[in-house]
Short mmCIF file of C-alpha atoms in Angstrom, two decimals:
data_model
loop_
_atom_site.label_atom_id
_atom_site.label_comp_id
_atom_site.label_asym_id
_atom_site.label_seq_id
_atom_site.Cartn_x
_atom_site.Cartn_y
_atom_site.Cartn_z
CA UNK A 1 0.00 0.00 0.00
CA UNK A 2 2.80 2.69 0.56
CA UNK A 3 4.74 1.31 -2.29
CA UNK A 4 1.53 1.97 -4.52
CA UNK A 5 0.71 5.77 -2.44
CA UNK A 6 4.90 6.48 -2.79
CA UNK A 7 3.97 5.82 -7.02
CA UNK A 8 0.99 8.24 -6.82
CA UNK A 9 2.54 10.93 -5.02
CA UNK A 10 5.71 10.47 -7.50
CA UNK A 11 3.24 10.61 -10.69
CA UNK A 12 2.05 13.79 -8.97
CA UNK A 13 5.14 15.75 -8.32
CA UNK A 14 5.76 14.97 -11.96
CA UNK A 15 2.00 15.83 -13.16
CA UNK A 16 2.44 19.10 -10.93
CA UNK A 17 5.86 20.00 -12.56
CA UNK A 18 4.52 19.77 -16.12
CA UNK A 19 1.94 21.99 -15.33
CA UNK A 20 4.58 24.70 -13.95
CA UNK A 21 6.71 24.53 -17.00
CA UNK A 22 3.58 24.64 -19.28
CA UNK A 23 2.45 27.68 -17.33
CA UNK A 24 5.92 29.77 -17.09
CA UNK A 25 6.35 29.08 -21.33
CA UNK A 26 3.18 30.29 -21.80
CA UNK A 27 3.71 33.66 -19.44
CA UNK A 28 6.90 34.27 -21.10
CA UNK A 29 5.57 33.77 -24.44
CA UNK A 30 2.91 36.64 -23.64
CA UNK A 31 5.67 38.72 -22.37
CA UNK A 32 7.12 37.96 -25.88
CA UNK A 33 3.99 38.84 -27.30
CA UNK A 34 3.33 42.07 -24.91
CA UNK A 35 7.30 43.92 -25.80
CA UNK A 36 6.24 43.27 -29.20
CA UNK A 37 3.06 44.91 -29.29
CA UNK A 38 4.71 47.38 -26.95
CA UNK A 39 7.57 48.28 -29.75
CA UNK A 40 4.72 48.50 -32.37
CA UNK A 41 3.22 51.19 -30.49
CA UNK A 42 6.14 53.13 -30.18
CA UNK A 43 7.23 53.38 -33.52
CA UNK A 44 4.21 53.89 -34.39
CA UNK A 45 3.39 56.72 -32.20
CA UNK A 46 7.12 57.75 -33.74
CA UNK A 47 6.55 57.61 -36.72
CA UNK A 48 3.23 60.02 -36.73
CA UNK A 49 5.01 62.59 -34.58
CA UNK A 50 7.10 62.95 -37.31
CA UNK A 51 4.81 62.89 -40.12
CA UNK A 52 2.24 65.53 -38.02
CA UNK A 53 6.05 67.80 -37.79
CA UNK A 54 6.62 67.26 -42.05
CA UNK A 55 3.23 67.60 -42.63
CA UNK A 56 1.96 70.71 -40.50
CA UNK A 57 5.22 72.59 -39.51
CA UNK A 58 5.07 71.54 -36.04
CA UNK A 59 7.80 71.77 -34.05
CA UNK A 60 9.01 71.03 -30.55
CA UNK A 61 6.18 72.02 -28.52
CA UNK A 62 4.29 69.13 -30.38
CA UNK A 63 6.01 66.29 -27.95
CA UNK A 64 5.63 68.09 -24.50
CA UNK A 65 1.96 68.86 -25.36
CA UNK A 66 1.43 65.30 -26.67
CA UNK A 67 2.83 64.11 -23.54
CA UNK A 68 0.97 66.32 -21.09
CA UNK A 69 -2.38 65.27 -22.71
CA UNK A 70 -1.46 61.66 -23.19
CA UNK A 71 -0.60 61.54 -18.91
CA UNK A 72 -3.54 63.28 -18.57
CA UNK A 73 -5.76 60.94 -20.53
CA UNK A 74 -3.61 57.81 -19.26
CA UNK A 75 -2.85 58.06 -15.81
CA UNK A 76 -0.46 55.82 -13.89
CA UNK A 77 0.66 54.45 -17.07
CA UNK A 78 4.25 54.86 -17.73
CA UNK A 79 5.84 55.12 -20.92
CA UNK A 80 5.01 58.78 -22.03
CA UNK A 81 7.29 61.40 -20.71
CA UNK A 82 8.02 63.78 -23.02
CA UNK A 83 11.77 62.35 -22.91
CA UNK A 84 10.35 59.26 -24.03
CA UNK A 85 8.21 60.22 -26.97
CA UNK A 86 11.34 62.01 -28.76
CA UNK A 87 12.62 58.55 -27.92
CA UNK A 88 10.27 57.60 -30.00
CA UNK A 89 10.18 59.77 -32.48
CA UNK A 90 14.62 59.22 -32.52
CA UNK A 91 13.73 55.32 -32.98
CA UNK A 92 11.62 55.35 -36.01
CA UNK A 93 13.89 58.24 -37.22
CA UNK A 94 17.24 55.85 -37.00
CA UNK A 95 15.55 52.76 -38.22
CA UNK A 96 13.19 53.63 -41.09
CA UNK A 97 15.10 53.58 -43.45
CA UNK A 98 16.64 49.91 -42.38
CA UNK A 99 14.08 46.90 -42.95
CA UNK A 100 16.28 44.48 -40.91
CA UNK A 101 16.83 46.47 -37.63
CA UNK A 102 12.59 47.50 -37.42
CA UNK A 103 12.12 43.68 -37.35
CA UNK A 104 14.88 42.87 -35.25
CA UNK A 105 14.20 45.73 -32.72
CA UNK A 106 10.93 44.00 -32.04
CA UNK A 107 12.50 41.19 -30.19
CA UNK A 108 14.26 42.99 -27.52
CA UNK A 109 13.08 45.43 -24.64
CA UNK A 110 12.63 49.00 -24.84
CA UNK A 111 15.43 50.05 -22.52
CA UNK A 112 17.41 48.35 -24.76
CA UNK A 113 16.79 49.87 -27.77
CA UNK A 114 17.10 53.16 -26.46
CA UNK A 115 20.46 52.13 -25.30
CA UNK A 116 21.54 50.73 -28.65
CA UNK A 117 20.18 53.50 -30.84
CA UNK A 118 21.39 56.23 -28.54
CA UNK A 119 24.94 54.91 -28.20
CA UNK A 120 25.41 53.20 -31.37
CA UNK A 121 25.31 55.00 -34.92
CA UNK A 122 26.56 52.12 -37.15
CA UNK A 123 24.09 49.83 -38.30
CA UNK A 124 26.17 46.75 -38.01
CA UNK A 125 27.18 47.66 -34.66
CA UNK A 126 23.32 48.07 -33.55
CA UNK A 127 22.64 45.18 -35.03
CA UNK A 128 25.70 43.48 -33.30
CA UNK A 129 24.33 44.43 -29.76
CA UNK A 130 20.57 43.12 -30.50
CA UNK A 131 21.37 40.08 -31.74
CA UNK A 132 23.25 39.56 -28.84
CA UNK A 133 20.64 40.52 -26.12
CA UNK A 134 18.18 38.40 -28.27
CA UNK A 135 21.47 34.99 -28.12
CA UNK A 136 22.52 35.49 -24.45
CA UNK A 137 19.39 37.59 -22.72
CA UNK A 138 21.77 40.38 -21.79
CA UNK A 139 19.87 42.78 -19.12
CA UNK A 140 20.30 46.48 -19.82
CA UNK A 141 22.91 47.04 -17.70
CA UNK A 142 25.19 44.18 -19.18
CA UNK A 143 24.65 45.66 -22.62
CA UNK A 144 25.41 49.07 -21.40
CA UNK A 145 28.94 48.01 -19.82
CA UNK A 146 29.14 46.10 -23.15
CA UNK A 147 28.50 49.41 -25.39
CA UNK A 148 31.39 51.38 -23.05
CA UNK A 149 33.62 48.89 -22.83
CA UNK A 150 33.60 48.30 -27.37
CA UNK A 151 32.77 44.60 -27.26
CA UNK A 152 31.65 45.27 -31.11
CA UNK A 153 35.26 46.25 -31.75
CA UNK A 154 36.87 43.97 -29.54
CA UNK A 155 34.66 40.94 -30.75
CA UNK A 156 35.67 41.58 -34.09
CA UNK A 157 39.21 41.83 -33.70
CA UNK A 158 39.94 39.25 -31.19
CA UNK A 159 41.98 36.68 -31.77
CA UNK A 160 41.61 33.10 -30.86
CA UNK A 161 41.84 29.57 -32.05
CA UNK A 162 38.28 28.96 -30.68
CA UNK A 163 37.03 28.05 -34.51
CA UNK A 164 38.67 25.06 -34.51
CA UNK A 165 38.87 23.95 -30.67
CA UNK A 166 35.43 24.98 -29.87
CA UNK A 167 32.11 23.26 -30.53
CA UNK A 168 29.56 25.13 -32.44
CA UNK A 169 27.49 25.49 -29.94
CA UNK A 170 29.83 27.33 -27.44
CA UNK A 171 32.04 28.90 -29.95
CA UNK A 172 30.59 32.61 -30.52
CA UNK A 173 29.95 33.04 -26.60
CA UNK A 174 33.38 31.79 -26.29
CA UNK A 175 34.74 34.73 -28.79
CA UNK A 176 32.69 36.99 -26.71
CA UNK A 177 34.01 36.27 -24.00
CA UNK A 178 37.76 37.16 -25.01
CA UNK A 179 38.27 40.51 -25.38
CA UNK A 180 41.42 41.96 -27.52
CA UNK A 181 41.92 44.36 -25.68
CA UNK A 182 41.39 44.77 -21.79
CA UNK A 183 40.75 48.45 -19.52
CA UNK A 184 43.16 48.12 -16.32
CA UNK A 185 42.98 51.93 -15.90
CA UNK A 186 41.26 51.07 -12.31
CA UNK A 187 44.92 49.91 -11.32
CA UNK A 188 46.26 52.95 -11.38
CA UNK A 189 50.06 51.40 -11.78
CA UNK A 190 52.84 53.33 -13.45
CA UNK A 191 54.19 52.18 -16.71
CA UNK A 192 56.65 50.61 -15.28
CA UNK A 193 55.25 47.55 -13.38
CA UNK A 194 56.16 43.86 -12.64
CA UNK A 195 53.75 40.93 -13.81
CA UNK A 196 53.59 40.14 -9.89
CA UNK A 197 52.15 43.86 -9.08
CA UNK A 198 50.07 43.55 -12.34
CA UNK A 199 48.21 40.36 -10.38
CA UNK A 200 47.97 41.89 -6.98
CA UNK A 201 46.54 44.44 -8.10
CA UNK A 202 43.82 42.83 -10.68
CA UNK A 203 42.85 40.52 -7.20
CA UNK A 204 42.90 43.31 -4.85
CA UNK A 205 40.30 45.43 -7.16
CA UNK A 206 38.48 41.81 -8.06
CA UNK A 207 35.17 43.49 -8.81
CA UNK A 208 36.49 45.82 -11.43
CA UNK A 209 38.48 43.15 -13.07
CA UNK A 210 35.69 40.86 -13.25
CA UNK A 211 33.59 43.40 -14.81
CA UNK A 212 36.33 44.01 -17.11
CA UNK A 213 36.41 40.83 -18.25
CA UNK A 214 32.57 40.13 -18.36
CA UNK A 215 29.58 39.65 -16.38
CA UNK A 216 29.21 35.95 -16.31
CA UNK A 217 32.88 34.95 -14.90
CA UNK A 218 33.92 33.87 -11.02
CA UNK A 219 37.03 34.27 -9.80
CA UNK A 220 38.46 31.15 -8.01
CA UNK A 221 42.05 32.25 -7.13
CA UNK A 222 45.28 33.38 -8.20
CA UNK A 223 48.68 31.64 -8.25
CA UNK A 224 46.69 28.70 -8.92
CA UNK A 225 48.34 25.54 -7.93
CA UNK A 226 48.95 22.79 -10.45
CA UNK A 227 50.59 19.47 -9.63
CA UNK A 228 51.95 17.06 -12.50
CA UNK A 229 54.12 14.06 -12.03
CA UNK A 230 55.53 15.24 -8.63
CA UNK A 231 56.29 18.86 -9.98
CA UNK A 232 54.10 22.30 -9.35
CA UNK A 233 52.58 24.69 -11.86
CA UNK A 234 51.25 28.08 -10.74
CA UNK A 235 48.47 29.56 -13.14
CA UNK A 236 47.86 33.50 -12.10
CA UNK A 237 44.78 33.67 -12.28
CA UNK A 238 42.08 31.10 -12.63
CA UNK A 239 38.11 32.14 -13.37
CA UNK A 240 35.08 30.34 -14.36
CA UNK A 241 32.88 31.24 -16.94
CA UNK A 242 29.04 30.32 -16.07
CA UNK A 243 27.14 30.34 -19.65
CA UNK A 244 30.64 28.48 -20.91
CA UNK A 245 30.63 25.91 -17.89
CA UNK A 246 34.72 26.31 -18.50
CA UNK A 247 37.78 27.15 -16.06
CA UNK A 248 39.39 30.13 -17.73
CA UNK A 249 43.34 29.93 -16.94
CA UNK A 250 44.42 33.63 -17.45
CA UNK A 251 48.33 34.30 -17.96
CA UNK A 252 49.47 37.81 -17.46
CA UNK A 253 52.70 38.93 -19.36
CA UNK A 254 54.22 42.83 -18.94
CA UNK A 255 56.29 42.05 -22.09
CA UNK A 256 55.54 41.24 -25.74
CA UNK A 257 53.45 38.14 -26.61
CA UNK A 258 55.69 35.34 -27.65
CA UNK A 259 55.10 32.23 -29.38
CA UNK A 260 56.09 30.29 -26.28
CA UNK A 261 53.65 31.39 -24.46
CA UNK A 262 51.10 29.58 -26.07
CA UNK A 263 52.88 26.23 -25.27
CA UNK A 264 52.98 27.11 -21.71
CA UNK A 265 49.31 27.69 -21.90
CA UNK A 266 48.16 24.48 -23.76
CA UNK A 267 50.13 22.74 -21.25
CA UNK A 268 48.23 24.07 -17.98
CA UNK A 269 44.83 23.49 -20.08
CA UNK A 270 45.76 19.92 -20.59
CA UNK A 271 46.66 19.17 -16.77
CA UNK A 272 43.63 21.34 -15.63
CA UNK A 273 41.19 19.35 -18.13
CA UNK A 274 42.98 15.86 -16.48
CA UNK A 275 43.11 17.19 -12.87
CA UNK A 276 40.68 19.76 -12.10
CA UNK A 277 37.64 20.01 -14.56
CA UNK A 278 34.54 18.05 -13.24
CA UNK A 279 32.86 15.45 -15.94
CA UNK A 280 30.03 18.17 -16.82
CA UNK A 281 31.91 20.96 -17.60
CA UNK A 282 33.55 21.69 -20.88
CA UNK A 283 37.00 22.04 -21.49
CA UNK A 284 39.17 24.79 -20.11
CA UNK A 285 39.86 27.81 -22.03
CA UNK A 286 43.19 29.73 -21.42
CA UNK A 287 43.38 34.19 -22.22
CA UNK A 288 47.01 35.11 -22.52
CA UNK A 289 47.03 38.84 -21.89
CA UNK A 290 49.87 40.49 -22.92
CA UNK A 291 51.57 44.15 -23.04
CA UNK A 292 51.91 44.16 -26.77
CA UNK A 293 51.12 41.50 -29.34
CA UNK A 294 51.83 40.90 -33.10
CA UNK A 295 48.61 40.03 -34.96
CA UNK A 296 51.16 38.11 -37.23
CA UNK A 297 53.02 36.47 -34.79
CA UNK A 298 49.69 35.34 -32.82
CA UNK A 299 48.14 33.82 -35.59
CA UNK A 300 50.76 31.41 -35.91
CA UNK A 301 51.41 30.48 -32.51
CA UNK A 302 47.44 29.83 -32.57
CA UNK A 303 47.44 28.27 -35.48
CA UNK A 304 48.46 24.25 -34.58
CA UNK A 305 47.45 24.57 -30.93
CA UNK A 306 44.45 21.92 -29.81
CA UNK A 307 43.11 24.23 -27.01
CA UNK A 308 41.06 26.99 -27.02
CA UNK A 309 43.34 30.16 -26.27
CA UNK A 310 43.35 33.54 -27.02
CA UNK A 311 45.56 36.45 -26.88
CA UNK A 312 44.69 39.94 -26.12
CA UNK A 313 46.39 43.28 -24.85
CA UNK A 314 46.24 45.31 -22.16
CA UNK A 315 45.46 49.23 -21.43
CA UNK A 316 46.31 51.01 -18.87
CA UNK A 317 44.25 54.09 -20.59
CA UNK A 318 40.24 53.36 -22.16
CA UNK A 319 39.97 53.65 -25.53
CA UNK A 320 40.86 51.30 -28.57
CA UNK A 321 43.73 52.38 -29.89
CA UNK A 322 43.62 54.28 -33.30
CA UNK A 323 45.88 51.87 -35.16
CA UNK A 324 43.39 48.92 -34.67
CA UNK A 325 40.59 50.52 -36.25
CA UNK A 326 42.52 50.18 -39.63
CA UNK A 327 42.09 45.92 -38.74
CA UNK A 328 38.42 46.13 -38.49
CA UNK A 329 36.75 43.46 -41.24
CA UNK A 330 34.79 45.12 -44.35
CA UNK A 331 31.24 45.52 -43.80
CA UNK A 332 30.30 42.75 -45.59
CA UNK A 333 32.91 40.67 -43.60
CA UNK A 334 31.25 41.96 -40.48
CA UNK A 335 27.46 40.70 -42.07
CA UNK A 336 28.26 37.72 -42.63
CA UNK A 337 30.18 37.31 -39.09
CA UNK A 338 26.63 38.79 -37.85
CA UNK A 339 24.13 36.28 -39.82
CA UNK A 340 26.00 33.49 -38.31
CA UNK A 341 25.39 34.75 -34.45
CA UNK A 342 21.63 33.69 -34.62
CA UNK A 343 21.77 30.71 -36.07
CA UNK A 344 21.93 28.94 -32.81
CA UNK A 345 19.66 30.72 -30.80
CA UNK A 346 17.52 28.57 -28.03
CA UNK A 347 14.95 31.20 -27.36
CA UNK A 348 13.74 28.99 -24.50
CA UNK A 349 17.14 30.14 -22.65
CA UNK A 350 16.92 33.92 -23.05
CA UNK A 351 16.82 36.16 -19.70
CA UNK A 352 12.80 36.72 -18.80
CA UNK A 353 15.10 40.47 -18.05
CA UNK A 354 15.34 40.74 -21.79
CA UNK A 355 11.57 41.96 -22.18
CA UNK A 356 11.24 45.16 -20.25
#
């Protein structure tokens, strides 16, 4: 008799749970359905501010008085501030004219697009930043520290071996989350520094560096003990990256990047995927960040490695430095890097933050 009551209550729980899931798709699928209808109205309610200005002459006054009379008529409802109907108005103005963004904008929250069309005046590079809130569910204020800190530039130019060491299905959230070039301005070192002072200080301002490098890593220590065959290895700093479900063994060098370097590092991913990795986490992923590379010179030492590494550079000073922007990809390069960030999409996965 238990045996058969311990079956029911089992078939329940399991009943109960389907019922959960069924109900949380279907909310987020209205939420979905809501932002949509939500974007709709905007640009529409854009788009006829600025056909009223064309058509009658009108000109500023129209949005506060629109906005006084639409809080008057709607009250408690949020969403039109005067500030917010010439965000309106600015949306439809920036995306007419582009078929691809209007339908694309429609997937992603509000804040969000006034973040990306505010901050961002290249097409590519607003569509860079949607598609990736629609991939990875960024929240706003993960896509605004992406925005500041150039991840369009950075993802573009980075270099790693990740296209043939990573699986599809990890391998463009892998290239996002290597940089080429890193901020350490919060450091506040003189030029002239030691790789030792360069950790210490990264671990003593943790939270900076870790928002630095990107929202989804944990730091797990530094000087990171390794033992192989009786003999130690020190990594400096090892992270892990959540969405990846991969240690992250960062090297620091002061100097020059140099081919050996990437030996060094395919070694410590090797032990670490042998010694340290549990059985449902992918493999480890080393970042050598260096001083100073040579594109060149990288490439090679990349080239024959079998673990995912990447190189990048550090700043001491925010900005990306003049002589890079020469070594972005053409813009059809960049499209077709951009058509390919989709194509894996789970839209089951995305942040319920996303729609806002």
């Amino acid at each position: 008799m238990k045996k058969e009551l311990s079956r029911i209550d089992q078939d329940f729980t399991t009943f109960v749970k389907e019922i959960k899931s069924k109900i949380i798709s279907s909310q987020y699928e209205a939420l979905k359905a809501v932002n949509k209808e939500l974007i709709n109205l905007y640009w529409d309610i854009g788009k006829n501010i600025v056909e009223k200005q064309e058509q009658f002459g009108w000109g500023k006054s129209i949005v506060k008085n629109l906005s006084d009379e639409l809080q008057k008529e709607f009250v408690g409802i949020k969403g039109f501030s005067m500030q917010n109907l010439w965000n309106m108005r600015q949306f439809y103005l920036e995306y007419r004219d582009n078929e691809k963004l209007q339908t694309l904008s429609r997937e992603i929250g509000w804040s969000h697009n006034v973040a990306i069309f505010h901050k961002c005046k290249d097409p590519l590079e607003r569509e860079f930043y949607i598609k990736m809130v629609i991939k990875f569910g960024w929240t706003y204020r993960v896509l605004d520290n992406h925005i500041d800190n150039k991840s369009y530039e950075k993802y573009l130019l980075n270099q790693t071996n990740f296209d043939n060491t990573i699986t599809e299905k990890y391998k463009h959230q892998a290239k996002l989350a290597v940089k080429d070039e890193y901020n350490f301005d919060f450091l506040e070192l003189n030029d002239e520094h030691s790789e030792r002072e360069l950790e210490i200080g990264l671990v003593n301002k943790i939270r900076e560096f870790l928002t630095q490098m990107g929202s989804d890593f944990a730091f797990l220590g530094n000087q990171y003990k390794l033992e192989v065959d009786g003999e130690e290895y020190f990594i400096d700093i090892l992270l892990y990256h959540r969405r990846l479900k991969s240690l992250i063994a960062i090297e620091l060098k002061i100097g020059k990047f140099k081919p050996e370097y990437a030996g060094k590092m395919n070694f410590y991913l090797s032990a670490l995927n042998d010694t340290i990795k549990l059985p449902d986490e992918n493999p480890s992923i080393g970042i050598i960040i260096c001083k100073e590379k040579a594109r060149t010179i990288v490439e090679y030492a990349l080239k024959e490695s079998n673990q995912p590494i990447g190189v990048a550079t550090y700043k001491l000073t925010e900005s990306l430095p003049s002589d890079l922007k020469g070594l972005l990809p053409t813009p059809s390069e960049i499209s077709q890097r951009l058509e390919s960030l989709l194509e894996t999409t789970d839209n089951s996965t995305l942040d319920k933050e996303t729609i806002n």
